[in-house]
Amino acid sequence: MLETIYIVRHGYRSNWTVDPKTGTYATAVPTPTGIPSDPALASYGVAQSEQLATHLLSLDPAPEILVSSPYYRCLQTLAPYVTHLATPSDPKDPASASPVSVTVEPGIGEFYGRARFTHPGPASLEVLSTHFDHLRAEGEPIIVPAPYGESIPMLHDRVAYCLTRLIARADADPNGPKAILLCTHAAAIIAMGRVLTGRMPEEVGEEDFGCFTCGLSTFKRRGTVRPAGGVEASAATASDGLVAKWDPAQPDEVPDVGWRGGKGVRGGWECVGDSDCSFLDGGEERGWHFHMEAERIVHEQAKADAEAAAIPLPETPPTDTKAPATAADHDGSSPAKPKR
């Protein structure tokens, strides 16, 4: 049975822009996958990922399952760790390498706000496999974010549904894995903290969980939960709160798994490590929270109104002077770690 969940945000990345009127995404730096909103890590982020890999090798229990968002920056963040695992400890004995694979799961992918246009999705597994080794898909995706974006409540429900399925799958694994590592994005990390613990603040912008670049969060399972069986059997149990499987034909309709009110998913979890960056040379960097998204929306509306009235306004929201806030995972900085 799964006992520990590790969650890491990708490293510092390159930027992109989006025209909110047309939905056209652009980047000054070509991306490896050809998708403007799918940039690689910046050189600083690569260094962060290498420091992260060294730290991950010291974890106890060690992650036995690796799951990543399908975006390039997340897979690139895990790459140094995966390379370490796949390298034989004895050069003369290939069997001394650890068996390793990274499951690509869109359900823990990027958060884009609701829009009149469709947001670009990530590259296919086939394309990603030309850039990274040891990738795999676990059948069909558990859930895929809605193409026209999500509201913040939708994001939380999507993450809750995906985590419920991932944990149920691990609980049903005959190998009995104890720990799983997820690599994802800022907004998803905050939502994961909330759905695992079952604690949803009254104000969505409350700074409750941190999400610094390459920061590592750790969650431990509450008590003992007896799984009901395999993934499908478990998904139908009252303890999981699932009433139906997610239907790709209705991407906006996410089954409610009943995580609110302190319940959490699959018995609930406690946060014992919140976006730890003690192993990174630069410490805590590039934090983010939902109030930044709200400020971005207000600014964009004000900018549109000002353009109509020919009133000049700043090009970027006052809370983010480092990078354009095109999605929840922008690189705007937050100098202090959120208080919990």
Short mmCIF file of C-alpha atoms in Angstrom, two decimals:
data_model
loop_
_atom_site.label_atom_id
_atom_site.label_comp_id
_atom_site.label_asym_id
_atom_site.label_seq_id
_atom_site.Cartn_x
_atom_site.Cartn_y
_atom_site.Cartn_z
CA MET A 1 0.00 0.00 0.00
CA LEU A 2 1.19 3.49 -0.85
CA GLU A 3 2.40 5.42 2.20
CA THR A 4 4.34 8.42 0.85
CA ILE A 5 3.69 10.88 -1.96
CA TYR A 6 6.50 13.16 -3.11
CA ILE A 7 5.55 16.13 -5.30
CA VAL A 8 8.06 18.35 -7.08
CA ARG A 9 7.63 21.39 -9.27
CA HIS A 10 9.69 21.64 -12.45
CA GLY A 11 12.76 23.86 -12.56
CA TYR A 12 13.06 27.43 -13.78
CA ARG A 13 11.86 27.53 -17.38
CA SER A 14 11.95 29.71 -20.46
CA ASN A 15 8.96 31.95 -21.11
CA TRP A 16 6.16 32.36 -23.63
CA THR A 17 3.43 34.91 -24.34
CA VAL A 18 -0.21 34.66 -25.36
CA ASP A 19 -2.52 37.15 -27.02
CA PRO A 20 -5.66 37.01 -24.82
CA LYS A 21 -7.80 38.20 -27.72
CA THR A 22 -6.76 35.60 -30.29
CA GLY A 23 -5.32 32.82 -28.16
CA THR A 24 -2.09 32.92 -30.18
CA TYR A 25 0.88 31.62 -28.21
CA ALA A 26 4.42 32.70 -29.05
CA THR A 27 7.95 32.37 -27.74
CA ALA A 28 11.21 34.09 -28.58
CA VAL A 29 13.13 30.86 -28.03
CA PRO A 30 12.22 27.79 -30.15
CA THR A 31 10.87 24.95 -28.03
CA PRO A 32 12.01 21.32 -28.38
CA THR A 33 8.50 20.11 -29.20
CA GLY A 34 7.56 23.03 -31.44
CA ILE A 35 4.74 24.05 -29.07
CA PRO A 36 5.23 27.66 -27.86
CA SER A 37 3.76 26.95 -24.41
CA ASP A 38 5.99 23.89 -23.94
CA PRO A 39 9.42 25.42 -23.29
CA ALA A 40 12.53 23.74 -22.02
CA LEU A 41 14.17 24.62 -18.74
CA ALA A 42 16.44 27.63 -18.69
CA SER A 43 20.08 26.86 -17.88
CA TYR A 44 19.40 27.81 -14.27
CA GLY A 45 16.54 25.31 -14.18
CA VAL A 46 18.82 22.58 -15.52
CA ALA A 47 21.21 23.24 -12.63
CA GLN A 48 18.26 23.08 -10.22
CA SER A 49 17.19 19.72 -11.67
CA GLU A 50 20.66 18.28 -11.10
CA GLN A 51 20.63 19.42 -7.47
CA LEU A 52 17.16 17.94 -7.11
CA ALA A 53 18.34 14.60 -8.51
CA THR A 54 21.07 14.36 -5.89
CA HIS A 55 18.52 15.00 -3.16
CA LEU A 56 15.98 12.52 -4.55
CA LEU A 57 18.60 9.78 -4.42
CA SER A 58 18.73 10.23 -0.64
CA LEU A 59 14.98 9.87 0.00
CA ASP A 60 13.70 7.18 2.33
CA PRO A 61 11.49 5.57 1.29
CA ALA A 62 12.77 5.89 -2.25
CA PRO A 63 10.13 6.54 -4.93
CA GLU A 64 9.16 3.32 -6.69
CA ILE A 65 6.72 4.96 -9.12
CA LEU A 66 7.52 8.08 -11.17
CA VAL A 67 4.70 10.08 -12.77
CA SER A 68 5.10 13.30 -14.74
CA SER A 69 3.03 15.94 -16.40
CA PRO A 70 3.47 15.55 -20.17
CA TYR A 71 5.06 18.99 -20.53
CA TYR A 72 8.71 19.04 -21.58
CA ARG A 73 9.91 21.08 -18.59
CA CYS A 74 8.61 18.47 -16.13
CA LEU A 75 10.20 15.53 -17.91
CA GLN A 76 13.43 17.49 -18.25
CA THR A 77 13.37 18.16 -14.50
CA LEU A 78 13.20 14.43 -13.77
CA ALA A 79 15.79 13.50 -16.41
CA PRO A 80 18.95 13.73 -14.22
CA TYR A 81 17.32 11.58 -11.54
CA VAL A 82 16.14 9.02 -14.10
CA THR A 83 19.62 8.91 -15.63
CA HIS A 84 21.14 8.19 -12.21
CA LEU A 85 18.67 5.35 -11.61
CA ALA A 86 19.23 3.85 -15.07
CA THR A 87 23.03 3.90 -14.80
CA PRO A 88 24.48 0.55 -13.61
CA SER A 89 26.22 0.81 -10.24
CA ASP A 90 28.69 -1.72 -11.63
CA PRO A 91 29.81 -0.77 -15.17
CA LYS A 92 30.52 -4.44 -15.89
CA ASP A 93 27.04 -5.54 -14.85
CA PRO A 94 24.13 -3.93 -16.75
CA ALA A 95 21.73 -5.68 -14.39
CA SER A 96 22.99 -3.48 -11.54
CA ALA A 97 20.95 -0.57 -12.93
CA SER A 98 17.61 0.12 -11.28
CA PRO A 99 14.55 -0.62 -13.42
CA VAL A 100 13.02 2.76 -14.14
CA SER A 101 10.12 4.21 -16.12
CA VAL A 102 8.25 7.50 -16.05
CA THR A 103 4.50 7.37 -16.54
CA VAL A 104 3.23 10.37 -18.49
CA GLU A 105 -0.16 11.51 -17.16
CA PRO A 106 -2.06 14.56 -18.50
CA GLY A 107 -4.19 14.58 -15.34
CA ILE A 108 -1.37 16.30 -13.45
CA GLY A 109 -0.66 18.69 -16.32
CA GLU A 110 -0.71 22.48 -16.60
CA PHE A 111 -3.59 24.72 -15.49
CA TYR A 112 -4.97 27.23 -17.99
CA GLY A 113 -7.83 29.56 -17.06
CA ARG A 114 -11.14 29.53 -18.90
CA ALA A 115 -10.98 31.15 -22.33
CA ARG A 116 -12.95 31.57 -25.55
CA PHE A 117 -10.18 29.76 -27.41
CA THR A 118 -8.62 26.34 -27.00
CA HIS A 119 -5.32 26.19 -25.17
CA PRO A 120 -2.44 24.22 -26.73
CA GLY A 121 -1.91 20.76 -25.34
CA PRO A 122 1.39 19.00 -24.69
CA ALA A 123 3.28 16.90 -27.22
CA SER A 124 2.36 13.28 -27.80
CA LEU A 125 4.16 10.43 -26.07
CA GLU A 126 5.67 9.51 -29.44
CA VAL A 127 7.23 12.97 -29.79
CA LEU A 128 8.35 13.12 -26.16
CA SER A 129 10.01 9.72 -26.49
CA THR A 130 12.38 11.19 -29.08
CA HIS A 131 13.68 13.52 -26.35
CA PHE A 132 13.53 11.33 -23.21
CA ASP A 133 14.16 7.68 -22.44
CA HIS A 134 12.12 5.41 -20.18
CA LEU A 135 8.72 7.01 -20.87
CA ARG A 136 5.49 5.05 -20.77
CA ALA A 137 1.74 5.55 -20.71
CA GLU A 138 -0.51 3.57 -18.38
CA GLY A 139 -3.21 2.81 -20.94
CA GLU A 140 -5.58 5.71 -21.56
CA PRO A 141 -5.01 8.96 -19.63
CA ILE A 142 -6.83 9.12 -16.31
CA ILE A 143 -8.16 12.56 -17.23
CA VAL A 144 -7.25 15.34 -19.64
CA PRO A 145 -7.70 19.04 -18.78
CA ALA A 146 -10.59 20.73 -20.59
CA PRO A 147 -9.41 22.27 -23.89
CA TYR A 148 -11.00 25.67 -23.18
CA GLY A 149 -9.31 25.85 -19.80
CA GLU A 150 -10.55 25.38 -16.27
CA SER A 151 -11.97 27.36 -13.41
CA ILE A 152 -10.04 27.02 -10.15
CA PRO A 153 -12.68 24.64 -8.68
CA MET A 154 -12.43 22.53 -11.85
CA LEU A 155 -8.67 22.31 -11.43
CA HIS A 156 -9.05 21.05 -7.86
CA ASP A 157 -11.60 18.44 -8.91
CA ARG A 158 -9.45 17.30 -11.84
CA VAL A 159 -6.42 16.87 -9.58
CA ALA A 160 -8.51 15.09 -6.92
CA TYR A 161 -9.89 12.66 -9.48
CA CYS A 162 -6.46 11.98 -10.98
CA LEU A 163 -4.79 11.45 -7.60
CA THR A 164 -7.56 9.10 -6.51
CA ARG A 165 -6.95 6.94 -9.57
CA LEU A 166 -3.17 7.07 -9.26
CA ILE A 167 -3.24 6.10 -5.59
CA ALA A 168 -5.79 3.34 -6.19
CA ARG A 169 -3.58 1.96 -8.97
CA ALA A 170 -0.55 1.96 -6.68
CA ASP A 171 -2.54 0.33 -3.86
CA ALA A 172 -3.56 -2.45 -6.24
CA ASP A 173 -0.01 -3.01 -7.54
CA PRO A 174 1.11 -6.54 -6.53
CA ASN A 175 4.65 -5.20 -6.04
CA GLY A 176 3.38 -3.17 -3.08
CA PRO A 177 5.03 0.20 -3.79
CA LYS A 178 5.39 2.45 -0.74
CA ALA A 179 6.28 5.77 -2.38
CA ILE A 180 5.43 7.69 -5.55
CA LEU A 181 7.03 10.81 -7.06
CA LEU A 182 4.99 13.29 -9.11
CA CYS A 183 6.48 16.13 -11.18
CA THR A 184 4.03 18.86 -12.05
CA HIS A 185 3.25 22.61 -12.08
CA ALA A 186 2.62 25.39 -9.57
CA ALA A 187 -1.19 25.48 -9.57
CA ALA A 188 -1.48 21.70 -9.59
CA ILE A 189 0.86 21.45 -6.59
CA ILE A 190 -1.26 23.81 -4.51
CA ALA A 191 -4.40 21.93 -5.54
CA MET A 192 -2.73 18.61 -4.69
CA GLY A 193 -1.90 19.82 -1.20
CA ARG A 194 -5.53 20.75 -0.68
CA VAL A 195 -7.12 17.61 -2.08
CA LEU A 196 -4.71 15.24 -0.31
CA THR A 197 -5.37 16.87 3.06
CA GLY A 198 -9.00 17.68 2.32
CA ARG A 199 -8.49 21.28 3.41
CA MET A 200 -9.94 23.83 1.00
CA PRO A 201 -9.61 27.41 2.29
CA GLU A 202 -12.57 29.78 2.16
CA GLU A 203 -10.45 32.17 0.10
CA VAL A 204 -8.96 30.35 -2.88
CA GLY A 205 -6.03 32.77 -2.90
CA GLU A 206 -4.94 31.84 0.62
CA GLU A 207 -1.24 31.02 0.68
CA ASP A 208 -1.40 27.56 2.21
CA PHE A 209 0.98 25.34 0.20
CA GLY A 210 4.27 26.36 -1.38
CA CYS A 211 5.32 25.60 -4.96
CA PHE A 212 8.84 26.88 -5.56
CA THR A 213 10.82 25.73 -8.59
CA CYS A 214 12.25 22.26 -7.89
CA GLY A 215 10.78 22.44 -4.38
CA LEU A 216 9.88 19.04 -2.91
CA SER A 217 6.68 18.43 -0.93
CA THR A 218 6.06 15.24 1.04
CA PHE A 219 2.74 13.75 2.13
CA LYS A 220 2.22 10.79 4.46
CA ARG A 221 -0.91 8.66 4.54
CA ARG A 222 -3.22 8.93 7.52
CA GLY A 223 -3.59 5.69 9.44
CA THR A 224 -4.36 2.56 7.47
CA VAL A 225 -6.70 2.31 4.49
CA ARG A 226 -7.72 -1.08 3.17
CA PRO A 227 -7.97 -0.87 -0.63
CA ALA A 228 -11.07 -2.37 -2.18
CA GLY A 229 -9.16 -4.07 -5.00
CA GLY A 230 -7.95 -3.01 -8.41
CA VAL A 231 -8.23 0.44 -9.90
CA GLU A 232 -11.69 -0.06 -11.36
CA ALA A 233 -13.11 -1.81 -8.29
CA SER A 234 -11.58 0.80 -6.03
CA ALA A 235 -12.96 3.61 -8.15
CA ALA A 236 -16.48 2.37 -7.52
CA THR A 237 -16.24 2.30 -3.73
CA ALA A 238 -17.88 4.83 -1.47
CA SER A 239 -14.56 5.45 0.29
CA ASP A 240 -13.15 6.84 -2.95
CA GLY A 241 -16.23 9.00 -3.51
CA LEU A 242 -16.26 8.23 -7.23
CA VAL A 243 -19.65 8.04 -8.87
CA ALA A 244 -18.46 7.62 -12.45
CA LYS A 245 -15.43 7.45 -14.70
CA TRP A 246 -14.37 10.64 -16.40
CA ASP A 247 -15.77 10.79 -19.93
CA PRO A 248 -13.48 12.32 -22.62
CA ALA A 249 -16.60 13.29 -24.56
CA GLN A 250 -17.55 15.61 -21.66
CA PRO A 251 -14.17 16.99 -20.56
CA ASP A 252 -15.68 19.67 -18.31
CA GLU A 253 -17.58 17.10 -16.24
CA VAL A 254 -15.21 15.81 -13.55
CA PRO A 255 -16.56 13.18 -11.14
CA ASP A 256 -16.66 14.36 -7.53
CA VAL A 257 -14.52 12.15 -5.28
CA GLY A 258 -15.69 13.76 -2.04
CA TRP A 259 -12.34 15.11 -0.85
CA ARG A 260 -13.51 18.30 0.84
CA GLY A 261 -14.30 18.79 4.51
CA GLY A 262 -10.99 17.36 5.70
CA LYS A 263 -11.53 13.96 4.07
CA GLY A 264 -8.82 14.09 1.43
CA VAL A 265 -8.51 11.32 -1.16
CA ARG A 266 -8.06 7.61 -0.45
CA GLY A 267 -8.25 8.07 3.32
CA GLY A 268 -6.47 11.42 3.51
CA TRP A 269 -2.85 12.54 3.80
CA GLU A 270 -0.78 14.88 5.96
CA CYS A 271 1.81 17.32 4.62
CA VAL A 272 5.13 16.69 6.38
CA GLY A 273 7.29 18.69 3.96
CA ASP A 274 6.11 21.82 2.14
CA SER A 275 8.07 22.71 -1.01
CA ASP A 276 11.43 22.08 0.65
CA CYS A 277 14.27 23.86 -1.17
CA SER A 278 17.03 23.38 1.41
CA PHE A 279 19.04 21.29 -1.07
CA LEU A 280 18.98 23.96 -3.81
CA ASP A 281 21.80 26.49 -4.07
CA GLY A 282 19.31 29.31 -4.61
CA GLY A 283 16.82 28.14 -2.00
CA GLU A 284 13.17 29.15 -2.42
CA GLU A 285 12.54 30.83 -5.77
CA ARG A 286 9.69 31.64 -8.12
CA GLY A 287 6.79 30.94 -5.78
CA TRP A 288 3.25 31.40 -7.06
CA HIS A 289 -0.32 31.43 -5.78
CA PHE A 290 -3.87 31.78 -7.07
CA HIS A 291 -4.25 35.44 -6.10
CA MET A 292 -1.69 36.17 -8.83
CA GLU A 293 -4.05 34.60 -11.38
CA ALA A 294 -6.92 36.78 -10.16
CA GLU A 295 -4.74 39.91 -10.41
CA ARG A 296 -3.71 38.90 -13.94
CA ILE A 297 -7.33 38.59 -15.04
CA VAL A 298 -8.22 41.98 -13.53
CA HIS A 299 -5.19 43.57 -15.21
CA GLU A 300 -5.99 42.07 -18.63
CA GLN A 301 -9.56 43.38 -18.43
CA ALA A 302 -8.31 46.82 -17.40
CA LYS A 303 -5.79 46.76 -20.24
CA ALA A 304 -8.50 45.89 -22.77
CA ASP A 305 -10.69 48.72 -21.45
CA ALA A 306 -7.74 51.12 -21.55
CA GLU A 307 -6.89 50.21 -25.14
CA ALA A 308 -10.44 51.06 -26.12
CA ALA A 309 -10.11 54.42 -24.34
CA ALA A 310 -6.49 54.99 -25.48
CA ILE A 311 -5.25 55.12 -21.86
CA PRO A 312 -1.70 53.77 -21.38
CA LEU A 313 -1.20 50.99 -18.83
CA PRO A 314 1.82 48.89 -17.79
CA GLU A 315 2.51 45.91 -20.02
CA THR A 316 2.54 43.41 -17.13
CA PRO A 317 0.57 43.04 -13.89
CA PRO A 318 2.22 44.76 -10.91
CA THR A 319 2.65 41.44 -9.05
CA ASP A 320 4.70 39.87 -11.83
CA THR A 321 7.55 41.93 -13.22
CA LYS A 322 9.70 38.96 -14.18
CA ALA A 323 7.64 37.13 -16.80
CA PRO A 324 4.26 37.13 -18.56
CA ALA A 325 1.51 35.41 -16.60
CA THR A 326 0.10 33.27 -19.39
CA ALA A 327 -0.80 30.30 -17.21
CA ALA A 328 -0.73 29.37 -13.57
CA ASP A 329 2.77 28.06 -13.97
CA HIS A 330 4.33 31.41 -14.91
CA ASP A 331 7.69 32.36 -13.46
CA GLY A 332 6.58 35.37 -11.43
CA SER A 333 8.51 35.48 -8.19
CA SER A 334 7.19 35.42 -4.68
CA PRO A 335 9.99 36.37 -2.28
CA ALA A 336 8.64 34.73 0.86
CA LYS A 337 7.43 31.21 1.43
CA PRO A 338 3.65 31.02 2.03
CA LYS A 339 2.64 30.80 5.68
CA ARG A 340 0.74 27.68 6.66
#
